[in-house]
mmCIF file of C-alpha atoms in Angstrom:
data_model
loop_
_atom_site.group_PDB
_atom_site.id
_atom_site.type_symbol
_atom_site.label_atom_id
_atom_site.label_comp_id
_atom_site.label_asym_id
_atom_site.label_seq_id
_atom_site.Cartn_x
_atom_site.Cartn_y
_atom_site.Cartn_z
ATOM 1 C CA MET A 1 -0.096 -100.847 58.926
ATOM 2 C CA GLN A 2 2.287 -98.505 57.812
ATOM 3 C CA THR A 3 2.035 -96.088 55.315
ATOM 4 C CA SER A 4 5.190 -97.823 53.168
ATOM 5 C CA THR A 5 3.051 -101.486 53.441
ATOM 6 C CA LEU A 6 -0.386 -99.405 52.003
ATOM 7 C CA THR A 7 1.584 -97.908 48.857
ATOM 8 C CA GLY A 8 2.956 -100.961 48.002
ATOM 9 C CA SER A 9 6.792 -99.183 48.176
ATOM 10 C CA ILE A 10 10.380 -99.176 49.918
ATOM 11 C CA PRO A 11 11.728 -96.867 52.372
ATOM 12 C CA ALA A 12 13.491 -94.103 51.278
ATOM 13 C CA PRO A 13 17.108 -93.750 52.892
ATOM 14 C CA ALA A 14 16.955 -91.460 56.320
ATOM 15 C CA ARG A 15 19.413 -89.283 54.783
ATOM 16 C CA ARG A 16 19.479 -87.121 51.710
ATOM 17 C CA ILE A 17 21.096 -88.441 48.676
ATOM 18 C CA GLU A 18 23.791 -86.079 47.502
ATOM 19 C CA ALA A 19 24.637 -87.618 44.044
ATOM 20 C CA ILE A 20 20.829 -86.397 43.111
ATOM 21 C CA ASP A 21 22.343 -83.187 44.285
ATOM 22 C CA ALA A 22 25.597 -83.072 42.679
ATOM 23 C CA ALA A 23 23.770 -84.839 38.944
ATOM 24 C CA ARG A 24 20.757 -81.525 39.271
ATOM 25 C CA GLY A 25 23.896 -79.121 40.235
ATOM 26 C CA ILE A 26 25.562 -80.400 36.612
ATOM 27 C CA ALA A 27 22.000 -80.154 34.721
ATOM 28 C CA LEU A 28 22.085 -76.583 36.228
ATOM 29 C CA LEU A 29 25.612 -75.805 35.354
ATOM 30 C CA ALA A 30 24.860 -77.219 31.837
ATOM 31 C CA MET A 31 21.728 -74.882 31.403
ATOM 32 C CA VAL A 32 24.472 -71.817 32.064
ATOM 33 C CA SER A 33 26.753 -73.167 29.363
ATOM 34 C CA TYR A 34 23.803 -72.773 27.069
ATOM 35 C CA HIS A 35 22.224 -69.872 28.200
ATOM 36 C CA PHE A 36 24.834 -67.856 28.036
ATOM 37 C CA THR A 37 25.894 -69.083 24.311
ATOM 38 C CA TRP A 38 21.923 -67.880 23.934
ATOM 39 C CA ASP A 39 22.814 -64.549 25.274
ATOM 40 C CA LEU A 40 25.788 -63.822 22.875
ATOM 41 C CA GLU A 41 23.699 -65.135 20.329
ATOM 42 C CA PHE A 42 20.694 -62.620 21.290
ATOM 43 C CA PHE A 43 23.588 -59.839 21.718
ATOM 44 C CA GLY A 44 24.757 -60.333 17.820
ATOM 45 C CA TYR A 45 28.079 -61.851 18.882
ATOM 46 C CA VAL A 46 27.306 -65.273 17.374
ATOM 47 C CA THR A 47 25.301 -66.130 14.574
ATOM 48 C CA ARG A 48 21.438 -65.731 14.386
ATOM 49 C CA GLY A 49 19.752 -69.142 14.899
ATOM 50 C CA LEU A 50 23.220 -70.881 16.519
ATOM 51 C CA THR A 51 21.335 -72.076 19.500
ATOM 52 C CA ALA A 52 18.178 -72.614 18.069
ATOM 53 C CA PHE A 53 19.103 -75.945 15.800
ATOM 54 C CA GLY A 54 21.744 -78.926 15.247
ATOM 55 C CA GLY A 55 23.831 -79.513 18.053
ATOM 56 C CA TRP A 56 22.632 -76.815 20.061
ATOM 57 C CA LYS A 57 19.287 -77.799 20.169
ATOM 58 C CA ILE A 58 20.264 -81.102 20.962
ATOM 59 C CA TYR A 59 22.140 -79.993 24.135
ATOM 60 C CA ALA A 60 19.316 -78.004 25.239
ATOM 61 C CA ARG A 61 17.056 -81.227 24.715
ATOM 62 C CA GLY A 62 19.670 -83.300 26.505
ATOM 63 C CA ILE A 63 19.605 -80.328 29.822
ATOM 64 C CA ALA A 64 15.832 -80.172 29.874
ATOM 65 C CA SER A 65 15.211 -83.807 29.647
ATOM 66 C CA SER A 66 17.880 -84.639 32.467
ATOM 67 C CA PHE A 67 16.749 -81.789 35.174
ATOM 68 C CA LEU A 68 12.746 -82.962 34.215
ATOM 69 C CA PHE A 69 14.208 -86.663 35.160
ATOM 70 C CA LEU A 70 15.537 -85.402 38.178
ATOM 71 C CA VAL A 71 12.005 -84.103 38.917
ATOM 72 C CA GLY A 72 10.308 -87.345 38.748
ATOM 73 C CA VAL A 73 12.992 -88.659 40.780
ATOM 74 C CA SER A 74 12.745 -86.047 44.011
ATOM 75 C CA LEU A 75 9.302 -86.663 43.370
ATOM 76 C CA MET A 76 9.083 -90.185 44.424
ATOM 77 C CA LEU A 77 11.641 -90.066 46.698
ATOM 78 C CA ALA A 78 9.547 -87.499 48.496
ATOM 79 C CA HIS A 79 6.234 -88.483 48.354
ATOM 80 C CA GLY A 80 6.371 -92.607 47.075
ATOM 81 C CA ASN A 81 5.494 -93.085 50.751
ATOM 82 C CA GLY A 82 2.590 -91.077 50.994
ATOM 83 C CA ILE A 83 2.118 -87.434 49.978
ATOM 84 C CA ARG A 84 3.511 -84.924 52.427
ATOM 85 C CA TRP A 85 0.999 -82.154 51.694
ATOM 86 C CA ASN A 86 2.795 -79.105 53.831
ATOM 87 C CA GLY A 87 6.460 -79.582 51.920
ATOM 88 C CA PHE A 88 4.305 -80.378 48.721
ATOM 89 C CA GLY A 89 2.194 -77.232 49.043
ATOM 90 C CA LYS A 90 5.011 -74.771 49.901
ATOM 91 C CA ARG A 91 7.174 -76.032 47.051
ATOM 92 C CA LEU A 92 4.786 -75.743 44.530
ATOM 93 C CA ALA A 93 3.776 -72.280 45.925
ATOM 94 C CA MET A 94 7.446 -71.239 45.515
ATOM 95 C CA ILE A 95 7.843 -73.113 41.789
ATOM 96 C CA VAL A 96 3.958 -71.464 40.931
ATOM 97 C CA ALA A 97 5.025 -67.638 41.773
ATOM 98 C CA ALA A 98 8.749 -67.963 39.997
ATOM 99 C CA ALA A 99 7.286 -69.315 37.086
ATOM 100 C CA LEU A 100 4.709 -66.233 36.725
ATOM 101 C CA ALA A 101 7.777 -64.331 37.508
ATOM 102 C CA ILE A 102 9.423 -65.195 34.636
ATOM 103 C CA THR A 103 6.446 -64.850 32.046
ATOM 104 C CA VAL A 104 5.809 -61.125 33.265
ATOM 105 C CA ALA A 105 9.069 -60.256 33.138
ATOM 106 C CA THR A 106 10.116 -61.677 29.654
ATOM 107 C CA TRP A 107 6.662 -60.322 28.642
ATOM 108 C CA PHE A 108 8.371 -56.772 29.027
ATOM 109 C CA ALA A 109 11.884 -57.919 27.911
ATOM 110 C CA THR A 110 11.256 -59.895 24.947
ATOM 111 C CA PRO A 111 6.912 -59.877 23.977
ATOM 112 C CA GLY A 112 7.586 -61.559 21.203
ATOM 113 C CA SER A 113 9.123 -64.817 22.269
ATOM 114 C CA PHE A 114 8.074 -64.351 25.910
ATOM 115 C CA ILE A 115 7.990 -67.452 28.058
ATOM 116 C CA PHE A 116 4.772 -68.544 28.701
ATOM 117 C CA PHE A 117 5.105 -72.430 29.455
ATOM 118 C CA GLY A 118 8.529 -72.677 30.302
ATOM 119 C CA ILE A 119 10.810 -75.543 32.365
ATOM 120 C CA LEU A 120 9.112 -73.857 35.382
ATOM 121 C CA HIS A 121 5.840 -74.109 34.646
ATOM 122 C CA HIS A 122 6.174 -77.516 33.221
ATOM 123 C CA ILE A 123 7.930 -78.304 36.934
ATOM 124 C CA ALA A 124 4.736 -76.943 38.462
ATOM 125 C CA LEU A 125 1.961 -78.804 36.358
ATOM 126 C CA ALA A 126 4.146 -81.955 36.128
ATOM 127 C CA SER A 127 4.721 -81.957 40.071
ATOM 128 C CA VAL A 128 0.870 -82.211 40.170
ATOM 129 C CA LEU A 129 0.039 -84.896 37.990
ATOM 130 C CA GLY A 130 2.969 -86.908 39.166
ATOM 131 C CA LEU A 131 1.146 -87.309 42.141
ATOM 132 C CA ALA A 132 -1.330 -89.622 40.424
ATOM 133 C CA PHE A 133 0.996 -91.844 39.355
ATOM 134 C CA LEU A 134 3.511 -92.261 42.613
ATOM 135 C CA ARG A 135 1.136 -95.707 42.979
ATOM 136 C CA PHE A 136 1.759 -96.789 39.380
ATOM 137 C CA PRO A 137 4.289 -99.953 39.143
ATOM 138 C CA VAL A 138 7.693 -99.569 37.427
ATOM 139 C CA TRP A 139 6.619 -101.203 34.409
ATOM 140 C CA ALA A 140 3.210 -99.046 34.017
ATOM 141 C CA LEU A 141 5.165 -95.393 34.428
ATOM 142 C CA GLY A 142 7.560 -96.758 32.181
ATOM 143 C CA LEU A 143 4.369 -97.407 29.695
ATOM 144 C CA ALA A 144 3.037 -94.034 30.300
ATOM 145 C CA ALA A 145 6.212 -92.223 29.608
ATOM 146 C CA VAL A 146 6.381 -93.878 26.409
ATOM 147 C CA LEU A 147 3.080 -93.102 25.090
ATOM 148 C CA VAL A 148 3.362 -89.297 26.554
ATOM 149 C CA ALA A 149 6.600 -88.808 24.689
ATOM 150 C CA ALA A 150 4.899 -90.603 20.806
ATOM 151 C CA ALA A 151 1.918 -88.261 21.605
ATOM 152 C CA PRO A 152 2.768 -85.412 19.296
ATOM 153 C CA GLN A 153 3.673 -88.025 16.331
ATOM 154 C CA PHE A 154 -0.288 -88.824 16.183
ATOM 155 C CA LEU A 155 -2.186 -86.349 18.092
ATOM 156 C CA ARG A 156 -1.323 -83.050 16.535
ATOM 157 C CA LEU A 157 -4.764 -81.654 15.443
ATOM 158 C CA PRO A 158 -5.790 -77.962 14.066
ATOM 159 C CA ALA A 159 -7.794 -78.169 17.320
ATOM 160 C CA PHE A 160 -5.199 -77.379 19.296
ATOM 161 C CA ASP A 161 -3.635 -74.542 17.672
ATOM 162 C CA HIS A 162 -5.628 -71.707 19.612
ATOM 163 C CA PRO A 163 -2.975 -70.109 21.892
ATOM 164 C CA SER A 164 -4.811 -71.065 25.146
ATOM 165 C CA LEU A 165 -4.222 -74.890 24.296
ATOM 166 C CA TRP A 166 -0.068 -74.222 23.240
ATOM 167 C CA TRP A 167 0.912 -75.483 26.837
ATOM 168 C CA LEU A 168 -0.096 -78.964 25.638
ATOM 169 C CA GLY A 169 2.426 -79.230 22.941
ATOM 170 C CA LEU A 170 -0.154 -80.587 20.342
ATOM 171 C CA SER A 171 -0.710 -77.583 17.811
ATOM 172 C CA THR A 172 0.064 -77.784 14.231
ATOM 173 C CA ILE A 173 2.250 -74.766 14.490
ATOM 174 C CA ASN A 174 5.439 -73.953 16.760
ATOM 175 C CA PRO A 175 4.789 -71.195 19.221
ATOM 176 C CA ARG A 176 7.992 -68.855 19.386
ATOM 177 C CA SER A 177 8.922 -68.489 23.122
ATOM 178 C CA ASN A 178 12.754 -68.566 24.459
ATOM 179 C CA ASP A 179 11.760 -71.486 26.733
ATOM 180 C CA TYR A 180 8.993 -73.791 25.663
ATOM 181 C CA VAL A 181 8.545 -77.239 27.275
ATOM 182 C CA PRO A 182 5.070 -77.968 26.696
ATOM 183 C CA LEU A 183 2.876 -80.902 28.766
ATOM 184 C CA PHE A 184 3.434 -83.233 25.478
ATOM 185 C CA PRO A 185 6.472 -84.729 24.798
ATOM 186 C CA TRP A 186 8.261 -83.665 28.642
ATOM 187 C CA PHE A 187 6.358 -84.836 30.635
ATOM 188 C CA ALA A 188 7.918 -88.125 29.899
ATOM 189 C CA ALA A 189 11.080 -87.453 31.375
ATOM 190 C CA VAL A 190 9.236 -86.743 34.398
ATOM 191 C CA LEU A 191 7.495 -89.990 34.286
ATOM 192 C CA ALA A 192 10.863 -91.895 33.182
ATOM 193 C CA GLY A 193 12.461 -90.524 36.481
ATOM 194 C CA MET A 194 9.668 -91.503 38.519
ATOM 195 C CA ALA A 195 10.042 -95.244 37.466
ATOM 196 C CA ALA A 196 13.399 -94.970 37.713
ATOM 197 C CA ALA A 197 13.717 -93.978 41.394
ATOM 198 C CA LYS A 198 10.702 -96.634 42.108
ATOM 199 C CA PHE A 199 13.081 -99.247 40.714
ATOM 200 C CA ALA A 200 16.383 -98.200 42.443
ATOM 201 C CA LYS A 201 14.380 -98.339 45.599
ATOM 202 C CA ALA A 202 12.833 -101.727 45.052
ATOM 203 C CA SER A 203 16.744 -102.773 43.999
ATOM 204 C CA GLY A 204 18.426 -101.369 46.917
ATOM 205 C CA LEU A 205 20.567 -98.811 44.968
ATOM 206 C CA LEU A 206 19.222 -96.183 46.804
ATOM 207 C CA ALA A 207 20.369 -97.427 49.481
ATOM 208 C CA ARG A 208 23.620 -97.744 48.447
ATOM 209 C CA LEU A 209 23.690 -94.011 46.992
ATOM 210 C CA GLY A 210 22.529 -92.940 50.279
ATOM 211 C CA GLY A 211 24.473 -90.144 52.692
ATOM 212 C CA HIS A 212 27.057 -87.399 51.823
ATOM 213 C CA LEU A 213 29.549 -87.827 48.527
ATOM 214 C CA PRO A 214 33.101 -88.242 50.315
ATOM 215 C CA GLN A 215 34.707 -86.154 47.619
ATOM 216 C CA ALA A 216 35.374 -82.472 47.889
ATOM 217 C CA ALA A 217 35.270 -81.225 44.362
ATOM 218 C CA ALA A 218 31.581 -82.016 44.765
ATOM 219 C CA ARG A 219 30.353 -79.922 47.391
ATOM 220 C CA PRO A 220 29.811 -77.163 44.853
ATOM 221 C CA LEU A 221 27.549 -79.409 42.865
ATOM 222 C CA VAL A 222 26.177 -80.515 45.926
ATOM 223 C CA LEU A 223 25.199 -76.876 47.081
ATOM 224 C CA ILE A 224 23.762 -75.965 43.547
ATOM 225 C CA GLY A 225 21.360 -78.908 43.666
ATOM 226 C CA GLN A 226 20.322 -78.297 46.673
ATOM 227 C CA HIS A 227 19.237 -74.676 45.929
ATOM 228 C CA SER A 228 18.431 -75.183 42.538
ATOM 229 C CA LEU A 229 15.449 -73.305 42.359
ATOM 230 C CA ALA A 230 17.421 -69.756 43.108
ATOM 231 C CA PHE A 231 20.248 -70.502 41.133
ATOM 232 C CA TYR A 232 17.901 -70.954 38.268
ATOM 233 C CA LEU A 233 16.059 -67.741 38.822
ATOM 234 C CA ILE A 234 19.500 -65.852 39.462
ATOM 235 C CA HIS A 235 21.858 -67.002 36.467
ATOM 236 C CA GLN A 236 20.263 -66.285 33.345
ATOM 237 C CA PRO A 237 19.883 -62.309 35.018
ATOM 238 C CA VAL A 238 24.114 -62.536 36.035
ATOM 239 C CA LEU A 239 24.835 -63.763 32.528
ATOM 240 C CA ILE A 240 22.765 -61.122 30.541
ATOM 241 C CA ALA A 241 23.628 -58.176 32.610
ATOM 242 C CA CYS A 242 27.668 -59.572 32.114
ATOM 243 C CA VAL A 243 26.801 -59.603 28.314
ATOM 244 C CA TRP A 244 24.926 -56.278 28.451
ATOM 245 C CA LEU A 245 28.246 -55.136 30.140
ATOM 246 C CA PHE A 246 30.807 -56.418 27.935
ATOM 247 C CA ALA A 247 28.778 -55.257 24.755
ATOM 248 C CA GLN A 248 28.750 -51.250 26.412
ATOM 249 C CA VAL A 249 32.490 -50.968 25.890
ATOM 250 C CA TRP A 250 32.776 -54.191 23.064
ATOM 251 C CA PRO A 251 29.868 -53.953 20.882
ATOM 252 C CA ALA A 252 28.652 -56.352 18.131
ATOM 253 C CA PRO A 253 28.844 -55.552 15.022
ATOM 254 C CA ALA A 254 25.232 -53.748 13.533
ATOM 255 C CA GLN A 255 23.136 -56.374 11.168
ATOM 256 C CA SER A 256 20.828 -55.512 8.672
ATOM 257 C CA PRO A 257 17.566 -57.752 9.247
ATOM 258 C CA GLN A 258 18.103 -59.485 6.093
ATOM 259 C CA ALA A 259 21.782 -60.301 7.155
ATOM 260 C CA ALA A 260 20.198 -61.429 10.544
ATOM 261 C CA PHE A 261 17.222 -63.640 8.574
ATOM 262 C CA VAL A 262 18.896 -65.709 6.285
ATOM 263 C CA PRO A 263 21.587 -67.771 8.827
ATOM 264 C CA ALA A 264 18.664 -68.426 11.193
ATOM 265 C CA CYS A 265 16.447 -69.785 8.172
ATOM 266 C CA GLU A 266 19.135 -71.766 6.756
ATOM 267 C CA ALA A 267 20.110 -73.370 10.149
ATOM 268 C CA SER A 268 16.412 -74.244 10.403
ATOM 269 C CA CYS A 269 16.183 -75.555 6.727
ATOM 270 C CA ARG A 270 19.831 -77.955 6.875
ATOM 271 C CA GLU A 271 17.664 -80.132 9.639
ATOM 272 C CA VAL A 272 15.323 -81.142 6.606
ATOM 273 C CA ARG A 273 17.336 -80.789 3.785
ATOM 274 C CA GLU A 274 20.514 -80.311 1.866
ATOM 275 C CA GLN A 275 22.651 -77.114 1.939
ATOM 276 C CA ALA A 276 22.064 -76.526 -1.691
ATOM 277 C CA PHE A 277 18.501 -76.301 -1.265
ATOM 278 C CA CYS A 278 18.475 -74.208 1.800
ATOM 279 C CA THR A 279 20.576 -71.474 -0.111
ATOM 280 C CA ALA A 280 18.336 -71.024 -2.409
ATOM 281 C CA TYR A 281 15.046 -71.299 -0.535
ATOM 282 C CA CYS A 282 16.553 -68.835 2.298
ATOM 283 C CA ALA A 283 17.223 -66.397 -0.427
ATOM 284 C CA CYS A 284 13.886 -67.295 -2.009
ATOM 285 C CA MET A 285 11.981 -66.323 1.685
ATOM 286 C CA LEU A 286 13.795 -63.644 2.429
ATOM 287 C CA ASP A 287 12.848 -61.762 -1.021
ATOM 288 C CA ALA A 288 9.213 -63.263 -0.868
ATOM 289 C CA LEU A 289 8.971 -61.916 2.808
ATOM 290 C CA ASP A 290 10.538 -58.525 2.260
ATOM 291 C CA LYS A 291 7.906 -57.801 -0.971
ATOM 292 C CA ASP A 292 4.994 -58.839 1.425
ATOM 293 C CA GLY A 293 5.965 -56.615 4.056
ATOM 294 C CA ALA A 294 6.249 -59.489 6.459
ATOM 295 C CA LEU A 295 9.911 -59.968 7.074
ATOM 296 C CA ASP A 296 10.268 -57.576 9.670
ATOM 297 C CA LYS A 297 6.718 -59.168 11.454
ATOM 298 C CA VAL A 298 8.642 -62.435 11.462
ATOM 299 C CA LEU A 299 11.983 -61.015 12.739
ATOM 300 C CA ARG A 300 10.013 -59.474 15.789
ATOM 301 C CA GLY A 301 8.088 -63.094 16.275
ATOM 302 C CA GLU A 302 4.686 -61.869 15.844
ATOM 303 C CA GLN A 303 2.361 -64.680 15.973
ATOM 304 C CA THR A 304 -1.213 -64.438 14.482
ATOM 305 C CA ALA A 305 -3.390 -66.536 12.256
ATOM 306 C CA GLU A 306 -2.900 -64.411 9.421
ATOM 307 C CA LEU A 307 0.504 -63.726 9.485
ATOM 308 C CA SER A 308 1.171 -67.201 9.829
ATOM 309 C CA SER A 309 -0.987 -68.143 6.744
ATOM 310 C CA ARG A 310 0.787 -65.726 4.850
ATOM 311 C CA VAL A 311 4.249 -67.288 5.604
ATOM 312 C CA SER A 312 3.191 -71.061 5.269
ATOM 313 C CA GLY A 313 1.782 -69.878 1.655
ATOM 314 C CA LEU A 314 5.065 -68.090 0.779
ATOM 315 C CA ALA A 315 7.311 -71.218 2.306
ATOM 316 C CA SER A 316 5.149 -73.539 -0.040
ATOM 317 C CA THR A 317 5.637 -71.234 -3.390
ATOM 318 C CA CYS A 318 9.824 -70.574 -2.544
ATOM 319 C CA THR A 319 9.706 -74.847 -1.893
ATOM 320 C CA VAL A 320 8.228 -75.177 -5.346
ATOM 321 C CA GLU A 321 10.249 -72.858 -7.190
ATOM 322 C CA THR A 322 13.747 -73.931 -5.521
ATOM 323 C CA ASP A 323 12.810 -77.797 -6.085
ATOM 324 C CA MET A 324 12.331 -76.967 -9.777
ATOM 325 C CA SER A 325 15.541 -74.699 -9.677
ATOM 326 C CA LEU A 326 17.927 -77.152 -8.529
ATOM 327 C CA MET A 327 15.821 -79.988 -10.487
ATOM 328 C CA GLY A 328 16.830 -77.651 -13.783
ATOM 329 C CA ARG A 329 20.386 -77.440 -12.751
ATOM 330 C CA GLU A 330 20.923 -81.066 -12.573
ATOM 331 C CA GLU A 331 18.951 -81.708 -16.354
#
């Protein structure tokens, strides 16, 4: 009996599907544009907090979701008819090694916000967990994706606040990291990609997509997509080096800690409150953190239970004071 009969799947096209490689290349180029803007922010050329909130935050989430979706697609195409353990093991080992290298490098470069569970860490874990879902029908994969995406809305508990559990994404605090892609809700994108690939196989869409793309303009995208791990590892060091070299000739204007805090605070606040509140609230927080002696620690990205408790208390006080002040003005 053939493997495809055992798994209940349709044999994949014999040739590599370059349309998927091109889609991966587009996602990687979008990631480059986001990281370049982040680098400009890091070196002080754009407003602090620009890439962490608002439209840039949505853009970043869209890029990560599309990349993880394609991971799910590739996982199903490569192993949907039976797990190819040799190829899987080699690929997994490379991803794990790259993820560990990023953790070590960022620990030294930005210790206050180092990458302990970024997108490569997620891909490594998702690749292993995804094997358990290869035999699931499309509807079950879709349901699992919905449940995983919704989990943080219902399962956030203080019990998950310990740093050793932050990779789950169910803590009541938001860990500070330059790239944080926890299991929940991001594994939903991988499951959605697996469901889409299985549906595309059964419907014959993959057979129509199979083969080479005729457009010459798509070749660079295909090449990038076929070497996605190398491209991902190389692009950010190159970007940072370029911005650093530029900064040696035309350095950004120096900013005081106070000037750096307010834009980031207001950008975060405006996601949930109006501008008038955020302006007054952030001024209150700046003054409170400065008097408490916690401002430098917050700007450095320190994450301790004691500091989080102090900052939460100050935030609650400033929220009440700001609301009362604005109510008084209206009266």
